[in-house]
């Protein structure tokens, strides 16, 4: 799957800058970087496949309480505001612990559906790709 790597993939989560303004503040997650941003919604009690990607690393920004994120062997019970770095090549899975959960995914590298390698899947999808 390494043929998908054509863009730089950071080894660690890029710095997040907190910018203060008179009205409050904002956080910049990928300042002037080329990224793919996806808003994922996981239905109540559902989960994504246990998967890994060779061509991208991902930063999950949890928007709702009740997410369960597996990164490698670690299980993280994440609520709104949690930020979770998933290095390229690391097995990971996002689940809902009950209610619908939304996670903003910021992907660094090449976002290609064909780069997904599934190790386990509740929906009998292929090991590679779609």
N, CA, C and O atoms as a Tinker XYZ file with bonds, in Angstrom:
   520  protein
     1  N      0.810000   -1.198000    0.000000    73     2
     2  CA     0.000000    0.000000    0.000000    64     1     3
     3  C      0.853000    1.262000    0.000000    63     2     4     5
     4  O      0.304000    2.358000   -0.116000    81     3
     5  N      2.161000    1.153000    0.124000    73     3     6
     6  CA     3.004000    2.341000    0.195000    64     5     7
     7  C      2.980000    3.154000   -1.091000    63     6     8     9
     8  O      3.460000    4.288000   -1.095000    81     7
     9  N      2.441000    2.620000   -2.184000    73     7    10
    10  CA     2.372000    3.376000   -3.430000    64     9    11
    11  C      1.454000    4.584000   -3.315000    63    10    12    13
    12  O      1.477000    5.446000   -4.194000    81    11
    13  N      0.646000    4.678000   -2.264000    73    11    14
    14  CA    -0.251000    5.798000   -2.062000    64    13    15
    15  C      0.444000    7.006000   -1.452000    63    14    16    17
    16  O     -0.127000    8.097000   -1.440000    81    15
    17  N      1.664000    6.841000   -0.945000    73    15    18
    18  CA     2.344000    7.928000   -0.248000    64    17    19
    19  C      2.989000    8.862000   -1.269000    63    18    20    21
    20  O      3.985000    8.516000   -1.904000    81    19
    21  N      2.403000   10.051000   -1.414000    73    19    22
    22  CA     2.977000   11.054000   -2.315000    64    21    23
    23  C      3.092000   12.406000   -1.629000    63    22    24    25
    24  O      3.689000   13.331000   -2.180000    81    23
    25  N      2.525000   12.533000   -0.427000    73    23    26
    26  CA     2.583000   13.780000    0.332000    64    25    27
    27  C      3.222000   13.490000    1.687000    63    26    28    29
    28  O      3.157000   12.367000    2.187000    81    27
    29  N      3.831000   14.498000    2.265000    73    27    30
    30  CA     4.483000   14.341000    3.562000    64    29    31
    31  C      3.459000   13.983000    4.640000    63    30    32    33
    32  O      2.370000   14.554000    4.689000    81    31
    33  N      3.821000   13.032000    5.498000    73    31    34
    34  CA     2.982000   12.619000    6.623000    64    33    35
    35  C      3.762000   12.932000    7.892000    63    34    36    37
    36  O      4.856000   12.399000    8.078000    81    35
    37  N      3.233000   13.782000    8.774000    73    35    38
    38  CA     3.975000   14.100000   10.007000    64    37    39
    39  C      4.071000   12.893000   10.928000    63    38    40    41
    40  O      3.156000   12.071000   10.983000    81    39
    41  N      5.178000   12.788000   11.650000    73    39    42
    42  CA     5.363000   11.709000   12.626000    64    41    43
    43  C      4.572000   11.954000   13.896000    63    42    44    45
    44  O      4.205000   11.010000   14.596000    81    43
    45  N      4.310000   13.202000   14.195000    73    43    46
    46  CA     3.568000   13.570000   15.411000    64    45    47
    47  C      2.529000   14.626000   15.043000    63    46    48    49
    48  O      2.604000   15.258000   13.989000    81    47
    49  N      1.570000   14.797000   15.930000    73    47    50
    50  CA     0.534000   15.803000   15.684000    64    49    51
    51  C      1.170000   17.175000   15.523000    63    50    52    53
    52  O      1.954000   17.596000   16.373000    81    51
    53  N      0.843000   17.877000   14.449000    73    51    54
    54  CA     1.373000   19.238000   14.278000    64    53    55
    55  C      0.903000   20.131000   15.427000    63    54    56    57
    56  O     -0.126000   19.854000   16.043000    81    55
    57  N      1.640000   21.193000   15.717000    73    55    58
    58  CA     1.240000   22.069000   16.814000    64    57    59
    59  C     -0.124000   22.699000   16.560000    63    58    60    61
    60  O     -0.457000   23.054000   15.429000    81    59
    61  N     -0.896000   22.830000   17.613000    73    59    62
    62  CA    -2.192000   23.497000   17.559000    64    61    63
    63  C     -2.015000   24.841000   18.240000    63    62    64    65
    64  O     -1.575000   24.917000   19.387000    81    63
    65  N     -2.363000   25.904000   17.520000    73    63    66
    66  CA    -2.184000   27.233000   18.082000    64    65    67
    67  C     -3.508000   27.766000   18.602000    63    66    68    69
    68  O     -4.520000   27.742000   17.902000    81    67
    69  N     -3.490000   28.242000   19.825000    73    67    70
    70  CA    -4.648000   28.910000   20.430000    64    69    71
    71  C     -4.484000   30.399000   20.167000    63    70    72    73
    72  O     -3.524000   31.013000   20.635000    81    71
    73  N     -5.414000   30.982000   19.422000    73    71    74
    74  CA    -5.337000   32.386000   19.048000    64    73    75
    75  C     -6.408000   33.148000   19.823000    63    74    76    77
    76  O     -7.599000   32.851000   19.722000    81    75
    77  N     -5.964000   34.128000   20.594000    73    75    78
    78  CA    -6.892000   34.919000   21.410000    64    77    79
    79  C     -7.371000   36.135000   20.635000    63    78    80    81
    80  O     -6.611000   36.764000   19.898000    81    79
    81  N     -8.634000   36.452000   20.813000    73    79    82
    82  CA    -9.249000   37.623000   20.215000    64    81    83
    83  C    -10.105000   38.300000   21.283000    63    82    84    85
    84  O    -10.410000   37.678000   22.301000    81    83
    85  N    -10.500000   39.560000   21.079000    73    83    86
    86  CA   -11.327000   40.244000   22.077000    64    85    87
    87  C    -12.658000   39.535000   22.334000    63    86    88    89
    88  O    -13.208000   39.631000   23.431000    81    87
    89  N    -13.175000   38.828000   21.337000    73    87    90
    90  CA   -14.464000   38.142000   21.457000    64    89    91
    91  C    -14.352000   36.730000   22.001000    63    90    92    93
    92  O    -15.368000   36.096000   22.286000    81    91
    93  N    -13.120000   36.222000   22.151000    73    91    94
    94  CA   -12.891000   34.843000   22.618000    64    93    95
    95  C    -11.604000   34.313000   22.033000    63    94    96    97
    96  O    -10.559000   34.950000   22.160000    81    95
    97  N    -11.661000   33.139000   21.385000    73    95    98
    98  CA   -10.466000   32.540000   20.804000    64    97    99
    99  C    -10.838000   31.520000   19.746000    63    98   100   101
   100  O    -12.007000   31.170000   19.584000    81    99
   101  N     -9.826000   31.045000   19.024000    73    99   102
   102  CA   -10.000000   29.917000   18.109000    64   101   103
   103  C     -8.722000   29.102000   18.100000    63   102   104   105
   104  O     -7.650000   29.595000   18.451000    81   103
   105  N     -8.849000   27.850000   17.696000    73   103   106
   106  CA    -7.708000   26.945000   17.612000    64   105   107
   107  C     -7.439000   26.637000   16.144000    63   106   108   109
   108  O     -8.364000   26.340000   15.388000    81   107
   109  N     -6.175000   26.709000   15.744000    73   107   110
   110  CA    -5.775000   26.372000   14.375000    64   109   111
   111  C     -5.076000   25.024000   14.400000    63   110   112   113
   112  O     -4.043000   24.856000   15.048000    81   111
   113  N     -5.658000   24.063000   13.681000    73   111   114
   114  CA    -5.160000   22.687000   13.701000    64   113   115
   115  C     -4.207000   22.360000   12.564000    63   114   116   117
   116  O     -3.376000   21.464000   12.706000    81   115
   117  N     -4.301000   23.039000   11.472000    73   115   118
   118  CA    -3.459000   22.720000   10.316000    64   117   119
   119  C     -3.140000   24.011000    9.575000    63   118   120   121
   120  O     -3.506000   24.179000    8.412000    81   119
   121  N     -2.465000   24.906000   10.251000    73   119   122
   122  CA    -2.191000   26.236000    9.714000    64   121   123
   123  C     -1.416000   26.147000    8.409000    63   122   124   125
   124  O     -0.269000   25.701000    8.396000    81   123
   125  N     -2.034000   26.567000    7.317000    73   123   126
   126  CA    -1.439000   26.595000    5.977000    64   125   127
   127  C     -0.853000   25.247000    5.550000    63   126   128   129
   128  O      0.153000   25.205000    4.842000    81   127
   129  N     -1.476000   24.151000    5.974000    73   127   130
   130  CA    -1.050000   22.814000    5.562000    64   129   131
   131  C     -2.085000   22.230000    4.609000    63   130   132   133
   132  O     -3.265000   22.576000    4.660000    81   131
   133  N     -1.627000   21.350000    3.751000    73   131   134
   134  CA    -2.544000   20.636000    2.873000    64   133   135
   135  C     -3.097000   19.434000    3.641000    63   134   136   137
   136  O     -2.358000   18.524000    4.016000    81   135
   137  N     -4.396000   19.451000    3.862000    73   135   138
   138  CA    -5.051000   18.375000    4.614000    64   137   139
   139  C     -6.408000   18.065000    3.965000    63   138   140   141
   140  O     -6.904000   18.814000    3.123000    81   139
   141  N     -6.984000   16.942000    4.387000    73   139   142
   142  CA    -8.356000   16.606000    4.040000    64   141   143
   143  C     -9.143000   16.580000    5.332000    63   142   144   145
   144  O     -8.750000   15.910000    6.287000    81   143
   145  N    -10.257000   17.306000    5.372000    73   143   146
   146  CA   -11.072000   17.386000    6.582000    64   145   147
   147  C    -12.413000   16.694000    6.314000    63   146   148   149
   148  O    -13.090000   16.988000    5.328000    81   147
   149  N    -12.779000   15.781000    7.199000    73   147   150
   150  CA   -14.044000   15.056000    7.079000    64   149   151
   151  C    -14.793000   15.144000    8.397000    63   150   152   153
   152  O    -14.193000   15.062000    9.469000    81   151
   153  N    -16.100000   15.310000    8.313000    73   151   154
   154  CA   -16.950000   15.250000    9.498000    64   153   155
   155  C    -17.602000   13.879000    9.494000    63   154   156   157
   156  O    -18.453000   13.592000    8.652000    81   155
   157  N    -17.202000   13.031000   10.434000    73   155   158
   158  CA   -17.745000   11.671000   10.521000    64   157   159
   159  C    -18.853000   11.642000   11.564000    63   158   160   161
   160  O    -18.714000   12.220000   12.642000    81   159
   161  N    -19.949000   10.971000   11.241000    73   159   162
   162  CA   -21.054000   10.785000   12.171000    64   161   163
   163  C    -21.254000    9.287000   12.349000    63   162   164   165
   164  O    -21.495000    8.564000   11.382000    81   163
   165  N    -21.151000    8.826000   13.600000    73   163   166
   166  CA   -21.328000    7.408000   13.903000    64   165   167
   167  C    -22.688000    7.247000   14.569000    63   166   168   169
   168  O    -22.964000    7.870000   15.593000    81   167
   169  N    -23.532000    6.410000   13.983000    73   167   170
   170  CA   -24.880000    6.178000   14.504000    64   169   171
   171  C    -24.803000    5.532000   15.886000    63   170   172   173
   172  O    -23.795000    4.911000   16.226000    81   171
   173  N    -25.858000    5.674000   16.682000    73   171   174
   174  CA   -25.864000    5.110000   18.035000    64   173   175
   175  C    -25.484000    3.620000   18.047000    63   174   176   177
   176  O    -26.065000    2.806000   17.329000    81   175
   177  N    -24.498000    3.294000   18.881000    73   175   178
   178  CA   -24.074000    1.912000   19.053000    64   177   179
   179  C    -23.285000    1.313000   17.910000    63   178   180   181
   180  O    -22.984000    0.120000   17.948000    81   179
   181  N    -22.935000    2.088000   16.887000    73   179   182
   182  CA   -22.204000    1.570000   15.726000    64   181   183
   183  C    -20.713000    1.884000   15.844000    63   182   184   185
   184  O    -20.285000    2.614000   16.738000    81   183
   185  N    -19.925000    1.312000   14.915000    73   183   186
   186  CA   -18.485000    1.561000   14.904000    64   185   187
   187  C    -17.922000    1.370000   13.505000    63   186   188   189
   188  O    -18.478000    0.644000   12.682000    81   187
   189  N    -16.812000    2.036000   13.260000    73   187   190
   190  CA   -16.085000    1.885000   12.009000    64   189   191
   191  C    -15.296000    0.584000   12.075000    63   190   192   193
   192  O    -15.235000   -0.065000   13.119000    81   191
   193  N    -14.701000    0.214000   10.963000    73   191   194
   194  CA   -13.845000   -0.968000   10.963000    64   193   195
   195  C    -12.576000   -0.690000   11.769000    63   194   196   197
   196  O    -12.191000    0.464000   11.954000    81   195
   197  N    -11.933000   -1.753000   12.246000    73   195   198
   198  CA   -10.590000   -1.641000   12.808000    64   197   199
   199  C     -9.691000   -1.552000   11.593000    63   198   200   201
   200  O     -9.617000   -2.495000   10.805000    81   199
   201  N     -9.002000   -0.424000   11.429000    73   199   202
   202  CA    -8.314000   -0.145000   10.176000    64   201   203
   203  C     -6.986000    0.555000   10.400000    63   202   204   205
   204  O     -6.676000    1.001000   11.505000    81   203
   205  N     -6.209000    0.642000    9.331000    73   203   206
   206  CA    -4.958000    1.392000    9.320000    64   205   207
   207  C     -4.769000    1.962000    7.918000    63   206   208   209
   208  O     -5.361000    1.482000    6.951000    81   207
   209  N     -3.936000    2.992000    7.827000    73   207   210
   210  CA    -3.630000    3.637000    6.552000    64   209   211
   211  C     -2.122000    3.818000    6.447000    63   210   212   213
   212  O     -1.481000    4.242000    7.409000    81   211
   213  N     -1.551000    3.502000    5.292000    73   211   214
   214  CA    -0.111000    3.711000    5.106000    64   213   215
   215  C      0.195000    5.112000    4.600000    63   214   216   217
   216  O      1.319000    5.593000    4.746000    81   215
   217  N     -0.798000    5.772000    4.004000    73   215   218
   218  CA    -0.521000    7.036000    3.320000    64   217   219
   219  C     -1.050000    8.267000    4.049000    63   218   220   221
   220  O     -1.005000    9.369000    3.503000    81   219
   221  N     -1.550000    8.097000    5.271000    73   219   222
   222  CA    -2.025000    9.276000    6.001000    64   221   223
   223  C     -2.013000    9.029000    7.502000    63   222   224   225
   224  O     -2.160000    7.904000    7.980000    81   223
   225  N     -1.832000   10.128000    8.224000    73   223   226
   226  CA    -2.030000   10.170000    9.670000    64   225   227
   227  C     -3.280000   10.998000    9.898000    63   226   228   229
   228  O     -3.654000   11.805000    9.046000    81   227
   229  N     -3.933000   10.807000   11.041000    73   227   230
   230  CA    -5.191000   11.488000   11.282000    64   229   231
   231  C     -5.224000   12.106000   12.673000    63   230   232   233
   232  O     -4.700000   11.551000   13.639000    81   231
   233  N     -5.852000   13.265000   12.742000    73   231   234
   234  CA    -6.160000   13.903000   14.011000    64   233   235
   235  C     -7.670000   13.870000   14.159000    63   234   236   237
   236  O     -8.387000   14.444000   13.339000    81   235
   237  N     -8.164000   13.199000   15.204000    73   235   238
   238  CA    -9.595000   13.182000   15.496000    64   237   239
   239  C     -9.882000   14.280000   16.505000    63   238   240   241
   240  O     -9.230000   14.361000   17.546000    81   239
   241  N    -10.860000   15.127000   16.197000    73   239   242
   242  CA   -11.344000   16.141000   17.123000    64   241   243
   243  C    -12.783000   15.765000   17.438000    63   242   244   245
   244  O    -13.666000   15.894000   16.590000    81   243
   245  N    -13.015000   15.301000   18.653000    73   243   246
   246  CA   -14.319000   14.771000   19.049000    64   245   247
   247  C    -15.269000   15.936000   19.331000    63   246   248   249
   248  O    -14.943000   16.838000   20.103000    81   247
   249  N    -16.437000   15.910000   18.705000    73   247   250
   250  CA   -17.412000   16.989000   18.846000    64   249   251
   251  C    -18.530000   16.673000   19.836000    63   250   252   253
   252  O    -19.170000   17.589000   20.352000    81   251
   253  N    -18.773000   15.396000   20.107000    73   251   254
   254  CA   -19.868000   14.998000   20.996000    64   253   255
   255  C    -19.355000   14.033000   22.062000    63   254   256   257
   256  O    -18.400000   13.290000   21.836000    81   255
   257  N    -19.996000   14.055000   23.215000    73   255   258
   258  CA   -19.684000   13.082000   24.253000    64   257   259
   259  C    -20.050000   11.675000   23.767000    63   258   260   261
   260  O    -20.987000   11.501000   22.988000    81   259
   261  N    -19.298000   10.677000   24.239000    73   259   262
   262  CA   -19.675000    9.291000   23.983000    64   261   263
   263  C    -18.877000    8.560000   22.932000    63   262   264   265
   264  O    -19.284000    7.479000   22.506000    81   263
   265  N    -17.748000    9.109000   22.493000    73   263   266
   266  CA   -16.912000    8.409000   21.512000    64   265   267
   267  C    -16.001000    7.415000   22.226000    63   266   268   269
   268  O    -15.557000    7.656000   23.349000    81   267
   269  N    -15.736000    6.313000   21.567000    73   267   270
   270  CA   -14.730000    5.362000   22.013000    64   269   271
   271  C    -13.758000    5.218000   20.854000    63   270   272   273
   272  O    -14.152000    4.824000   19.756000    81   271
   273  N    -12.481000    5.536000   21.092000    73   271   274
   274  CA   -11.479000    5.499000   20.034000    64   273   275
   275  C    -10.391000    4.515000   20.424000    63   274   276   277
   276  O     -9.759000    4.655000   21.472000    81   275
   277  N    -10.179000    3.527000   19.581000    73   275   278
   278  CA    -9.071000    2.591000   19.769000    64   277   279
   279  C     -7.910000    3.087000   18.922000    63   278   280   281
   280  O     -8.067000    3.321000   17.723000    81   279
   281  N     -6.745000    3.246000   19.542000    73   279   282
   282  CA    -5.511000    3.608000   18.849000    64   281   283
   283  C     -4.479000    2.578000   19.265000    63   282   284   285
   284  O     -4.042000    2.559000   20.416000    81   283
   285  N     -4.087000    1.719000   18.329000    73   283   286
   286  CA    -3.237000    0.590000   18.687000    64   285   287
   287  C     -4.012000   -0.307000   19.637000    63   286   288   289
   288  O     -5.122000   -0.731000   19.316000    81   287
   289  N     -3.452000   -0.599000   20.791000    73   287   290
   290  CA    -4.129000   -1.417000   21.800000    64   289   291
   291  C     -4.841000   -0.559000   22.847000    63   290   292   293
   292  O     -5.553000   -1.086000   23.702000    81   291
   293  N     -4.653000    0.752000   22.782000    73   291   294
   294  CA    -5.246000    1.662000   23.772000    64   293   295
   295  C     -6.692000    1.993000   23.428000    63   294   296   297
   296  O     -7.001000    2.311000   22.279000    81   295
   297  N     -7.577000    1.920000   24.414000    73   295   298
   298  CA    -8.980000    2.311000   24.257000    64   297   299
   299  C     -9.167000    3.644000   24.980000    63   298   300   301
   300  O     -8.863000    3.759000   26.167000    81   299
   301  N     -9.666000    4.646000   24.262000    73   299   302
   302  CA    -9.828000    5.988000   24.814000    64   301   303
   303  C    -11.310000    6.333000   24.834000    63   302   304   305
   304  O    -11.942000    6.420000   23.781000    81   303
   305  N    -11.868000    6.529000   26.026000    73   303   306
   306  CA   -13.243000    7.016000   26.150000    64   305   307
   307  C    -13.172000    8.530000   26.018000    63   306   308   309
   308  O    -12.759000    9.229000   26.943000    81   307
   309  N    -13.578000    9.019000   24.867000    73   307   310
   310  CA   -13.385000   10.428000   24.535000    64   309   311
   311  C    -14.710000   11.168000   24.520000    63   310   312   313
   312  O    -15.703000   10.687000   23.973000    81   311
   313  N    -14.708000   12.338000   25.125000    73   311   314
   314  CA   -15.878000   13.196000   25.108000    64   313   315
   315  C    -15.576000   14.435000   24.281000    63   314   316   317
   316  O    -14.455000   14.612000   23.805000    81   315
   317  N    -16.567000   15.285000   24.112000    73   315   318
   318  CA   -16.428000   16.492000   23.303000    64   317   319
   319  C    -15.183000   17.272000   23.719000    63   318   320   321
   320  O    -14.934000   17.494000   24.904000    81   319
   321  N    -14.414000   17.677000   22.724000    73   319   322
   322  CA   -13.203000   18.447000   22.969000    64   321   323
   323  C    -11.928000   17.631000   22.936000    63   322   324   325
   324  O    -10.841000   18.202000   22.841000    81   323
   325  N    -12.026000   16.311000   23.012000    73   323   326
   326  CA   -10.826000   15.462000   22.981000    64   325   327
   327  C    -10.170000   15.551000   21.602000    63   326   328   329
   328  O    -10.846000   15.640000   20.577000    81   327
   329  N     -8.841000   15.524000   21.606000    73   327   330
   330  CA    -8.060000   15.533000   20.370000    64   329   331
   331  C     -7.152000   14.316000   20.398000    63   330   332   333
   332  O     -6.351000   14.159000   21.319000    81   331
   333  N     -7.269000   13.452000   19.395000    73   331   334
   334  CA    -6.561000   12.176000   19.390000    64   333   335
   335  C     -5.755000   12.051000   18.101000    63   334   336   337
   336  O     -6.310000   12.134000   17.005000    81   335
   337  N     -4.439000   11.848000   18.237000    73   335   338
   338  CA    -3.539000   11.697000   17.092000    64   337   339
   339  C     -3.418000   10.214000   16.753000    63   338   340   341
   340  O     -3.214000    9.378000   17.634000    81   339
   341  N     -3.547000    9.902000   15.464000    73   339   342
   342  CA    -3.419000    8.528000   14.981000    64   341   343
   343  C     -2.313000    8.515000   13.929000    63   342   344   345
   344  O     -2.536000    8.945000   12.797000    81   343
   345  N     -1.123000    8.028000   14.287000    73   343   346
   346  CA    -0.012000    8.004000   13.328000    64   345   347
   347  C     -0.307000    7.081000   12.137000    63   346   348   349
   348  O     -1.084000    6.135000   12.259000    81   347
   349  N      0.308000    7.358000   11.001000    73   347   350
   350  CA     0.182000    6.483000    9.831000    64   349   351
   351  C      0.596000    5.068000   10.214000    63   350   352   353
   352  O      1.553000    4.869000   10.963000    81   351
   353  N     -0.131000    4.097000    9.693000    73   351   354
   354  CA     0.185000    2.692000    9.941000    64   353   355
   355  C     -0.358000    2.132000   11.241000    63   354   356   357
   356  O     -0.182000    0.944000   11.507000    81   355
   357  N     -1.013000    2.945000   12.061000    73   355   358
   358  CA    -1.519000    2.503000   13.363000    64   357   359
   359  C     -2.959000    2.016000   13.229000    63   358   360   361
   360  O     -3.804000    2.697000   12.646000    81   359
   361  N     -3.228000    0.837000   13.774000    73   359   362
   362  CA    -4.600000    0.330000   13.793000    64   361   363
   363  C     -5.448000    1.246000   14.671000    63   362   364   365
   364  O     -5.022000    1.676000   15.743000    81   363
   365  N     -6.668000    1.535000   14.188000    73   363   366
   366  CA    -7.558000    2.403000   14.950000    64   365   367
   367  C     -9.009000    2.103000   14.604000    63   366   368   369
   368  O     -9.316000    1.527000   13.561000    81   367
   369  N     -9.897000    2.514000   15.517000    73   367   370
   370  CA   -11.332000    2.307000   15.319000    64   369   371
   371  C    -12.091000    3.353000   16.122000    63   370   372   373
   372  O    -11.744000    3.641000   17.267000    81   371
   373  N    -13.127000    3.919000   15.515000    73   371   374
   374  CA   -14.017000    4.875000   16.171000    64   373   375
   375  C    -15.357000    4.211000   16.402000    63   374   376   377
   376  O    -15.915000    3.598000   15.492000    81   375
   377  N    -15.883000    4.328000   17.625000    73   375   378
   378  CA   -17.174000    3.752000   17.984000    64   377   379
   379  C    -18.002000    4.775000   18.743000    63   378   380   381
   380  O    -17.478000    5.731000   19.314000    81   379
   381  N    -19.318000    4.545000   18.733000    73   379   382
   382  CA   -20.232000    5.317000   19.568000    64   381   383
   383  C    -20.529000    4.490000   20.811000    63   382   384   385
   384  O    -20.840000    3.303000   20.715000    81   383
   385  N    -20.431000    5.122000   21.982000    73   383   386
   386  CA   -20.743000    4.421000   23.237000    64   385   387
   387  C    -22.227000    4.487000   23.562000    63   386   388   389
   388  O    -22.635000    4.023000   24.626000    81   387
   389  N    -23.030000    5.038000   22.697000    73   387   390
   390  CA   -24.460000    5.143000   22.965000    64   389   391
   391  C    -25.149000    6.022000   21.956000    63   390   392   393
   392  O    -25.704000    5.520000   20.979000    81   391
   393  N    -25.129000    7.321000   22.166000    73   391   394
   394  CA   -25.790000    8.267000   21.263000    64   393   395
   395  C    -24.940000    8.488000   20.011000    63   394   396   397
   396  O    -23.800000    8.030000   19.929000    81   395
   397  N    -25.514000    9.194000   19.044000    73   395   398
   398  CA   -24.771000    9.563000   17.844000    64   397   399
   399  C    -23.541000   10.378000   18.232000    63   398   400   401
   400  O    -23.603000   11.223000   19.124000    81   399
   401  N    -22.429000   10.119000   17.558000    73   399   402
   402  CA   -21.160000   10.799000   17.841000    64   401   403
   403  C    -20.619000   11.394000   16.546000    63   402   404   405
   404  O    -20.597000   10.737000   15.505000    81   403
   405  N    -20.184000   12.647000   16.630000    73   403   406
   406  CA   -19.533000   13.301000   15.490000    64   405   407
   407  C    -18.068000   13.556000   15.827000    63   406   408   409
   408  O    -17.724000   13.983000   16.930000    81   407
   409  N    -17.220000   13.281000   14.842000    73   407   410
   410  CA   -15.773000   13.502000   14.981000    64   409   411
   411  C    -15.284000   14.198000   13.725000    63   410   412   413
   412  O    -15.571000   13.768000   12.608000    81   411
   413  N    -14.544000   15.277000   13.919000    73   411   414
   414  CA   -13.898000   15.959000   12.816000    64   413   415
   415  C    -12.547000   15.279000   12.603000    63   414   416   417
   416  O    -11.718000   15.221000   13.512000    81   415
   417  N    -12.339000   14.771000   11.401000    73   415   418
   418  CA   -11.087000   14.090000   11.071000    64   417   419
   419  C    -10.255000   15.009000   10.194000    63   418   420   421
   420  O    -10.705000   15.438000    9.132000    81   419
   421  N     -9.038000   15.312000   10.640000    73   419   422
   422  CA    -8.089000   16.096000    9.851000    64   421   423
   423  C     -6.997000   15.118000    9.425000    63   422   424   425
   424  O     -6.213000   14.652000   10.252000    81   423
   425  N     -6.953000   14.811000    8.132000    73   423   426
   426  CA    -6.021000   13.801000    7.616000    64   425   427
   427  C     -4.834000   14.479000    6.938000    63   426   428   429
   428  O     -5.003000   15.359000    6.094000    81   427
   429  N     -3.644000   14.058000    7.318000    73   427   430
   430  CA    -2.391000   14.574000    6.780000    64   429   431
   431  C     -1.781000   13.507000    5.881000    63   430   432   433
   432  O     -1.535000   12.387000    6.328000    81   431
   433  N     -1.537000   13.841000    4.630000    73   431   434
   434  CA    -1.029000   12.866000    3.663000    64   433   435
   435  C     -2.051000   12.689000    2.563000    63   434   436   437
   436  O     -2.797000   13.617000    2.250000    81   435
   437  N     -2.091000   11.512000    1.976000    73   435   438
   438  CA    -3.025000   11.237000    0.879000    64   437   439
   439  C     -4.268000   10.542000    1.405000    63   438   440   441
   440  O     -4.189000    9.435000    1.939000    81   439
   441  N     -5.429000   11.199000    1.252000    73   439   442
   442  CA    -6.697000   10.577000    1.639000    64   441   443
   443  C     -7.222000    9.863000    0.405000    63   442   444   445
   444  O     -7.683000   10.491000   -0.548000    81   443
   445  N     -7.142000    8.534000    0.441000    73   443   446
   446  CA    -7.653000    7.707000   -0.647000    64   445   447
   447  C     -8.370000    6.519000   -0.034000    63   446   448   449
   448  O     -7.839000    5.862000    0.861000    81   447
   449  N     -9.562000    6.245000   -0.508000    73   447   450
   450  CA   -10.335000    5.121000    0.013000    64   449   451
   451  C     -9.568000    3.807000   -0.156000    63   450   452   453
   452  O     -9.669000    2.914000    0.686000    81   451
   453  N     -8.811000    3.692000   -1.233000    73   451   454
   454  CA    -8.065000    2.470000   -1.500000    64   453   455
   455  C     -6.944000    2.228000   -0.495000    63   454   456   457
   456  O     -6.372000    1.138000   -0.466000    81   455
   457  N     -6.619000    3.231000    0.334000    73   455   458
   458  CA    -5.549000    3.103000    1.327000    64   457   459
   459  C     -6.037000    2.444000    2.625000    63   458   460   461
   460  O     -5.229000    2.174000    3.513000    81   459
   461  N     -7.320000    2.187000    2.747000    73   459   462
   462  CA    -7.841000    1.570000    3.973000    64   461   463
   463  C     -7.505000    0.089000    3.983000    63   462   464   465
   464  O     -7.788000   -0.629000    3.023000    81   463
   465  N     -6.898000   -0.365000    5.079000    73   463   466
   466  CA    -6.701000   -1.799000    5.314000    64   465   467
   467  C     -7.507000   -2.165000    6.547000    63   466   468   469
   468  O     -7.244000   -1.656000    7.637000    81   467
   469  N     -8.482000   -3.041000    6.383000    73   467   470
   470  CA    -9.361000   -3.437000    7.485000    64   469   471
   471  C     -8.856000   -4.723000    8.119000    63   470   472   473
   472  O     -8.498000   -5.680000    7.432000    81   471
   473  N     -8.837000   -4.723000    9.444000    73   471   474
   474  CA    -8.447000   -5.903000   10.214000    64   473   475
   475  C     -9.678000   -6.589000   10.794000    63   474   476   477
   476  O     -9.654000   -7.787000   11.075000    81   475
   477  N    -10.759000   -5.823000   10.971000    73   475   478
   478  CA   -12.046000   -6.347000   11.445000    64   477   479
   479  C    -13.117000   -5.370000   10.983000    63   478   480   481
   480  O    -12.903000   -4.157000   10.986000    81   479
   481  N    -14.279000   -5.904000   10.583000    73   479   482
   482  CA   -15.342000   -5.041000   10.081000    64   481   483
   483  C    -16.697000   -5.689000   10.359000    63   482   484   485
   484  O    -16.907000   -6.863000   10.054000    81   483
   485  N    -17.607000   -4.918000   10.937000    73   483   486
   486  CA   -18.939000   -5.419000   11.277000    64   485   487
   487  C    -19.843000   -5.552000   10.063000    63   486   488   489
   488  O    -20.915000   -6.147000   10.166000    81   487
   489  N    -19.443000   -5.018000    8.919000    73   487   490
   490  CA   -20.313000   -4.947000    7.754000    64   489   491
   491  C    -19.809000   -5.780000    6.574000    63   490   492   493
   492  O    -20.295000   -5.619000    5.454000    81   491
   493  N    -18.846000   -6.664000    6.811000    73   491   494
   494  CA   -18.326000   -7.591000    5.810000    64   493   495
   495  C    -17.796000   -6.876000    4.548000    63   494   496   497
   496  O    -17.960000   -7.368000    3.432000    81   495
   497  N    -17.169000   -5.725000    4.746000    73   495   498
   498  CA   -16.560000   -5.029000    3.622000    64   497   499
   499  C    -15.193000   -5.639000    3.322000    63   498   500   501
   500  O    -14.655000   -6.365000    4.159000    81   499
   501  N    -14.615000   -5.364000    2.145000    73   499   502
   502  CA   -13.332000   -5.972000    1.789000    64   501   503
   503  C    -12.194000   -5.501000    2.695000    63   502   504   505
   504  O    -12.275000   -4.434000    3.305000    81   503
   505  N    -11.141000   -6.301000    2.776000    73   503   506
   506  CA    -9.983000   -5.964000    3.611000    64   505   507
   507  C     -9.297000   -4.680000    3.126000    63   506   508   509
   508  O     -8.804000   -3.892000    3.933000    81   507
   509  N     -9.269000   -4.481000    1.823000    73   507   510
   510  CA    -8.605000   -3.302000    1.246000    64   509   511
   511  C     -9.640000   -2.441000    0.526000    63   510   512   513
   512  O    -10.459000   -2.952000   -0.237000    81   511
   513  N     -9.597000   -1.121000    0.776000    73   511   514
   514  CA   -10.418000   -0.182000    0.011000    64   513   515
   515  C    -11.828000   -0.009000    0.498000    63   514   516   517
   516  O    -12.141000   -0.214000    1.670000    81   515
   517  N    -12.681000    0.379000   -0.443000    73   515   518
   518  CA   -14.054000    0.765000   -0.164000    64   517   519
   519  C    -14.655000   -0.066000    0.935000    63   518   520
   520  O    -15.815000    0.133000    1.296000    81   519
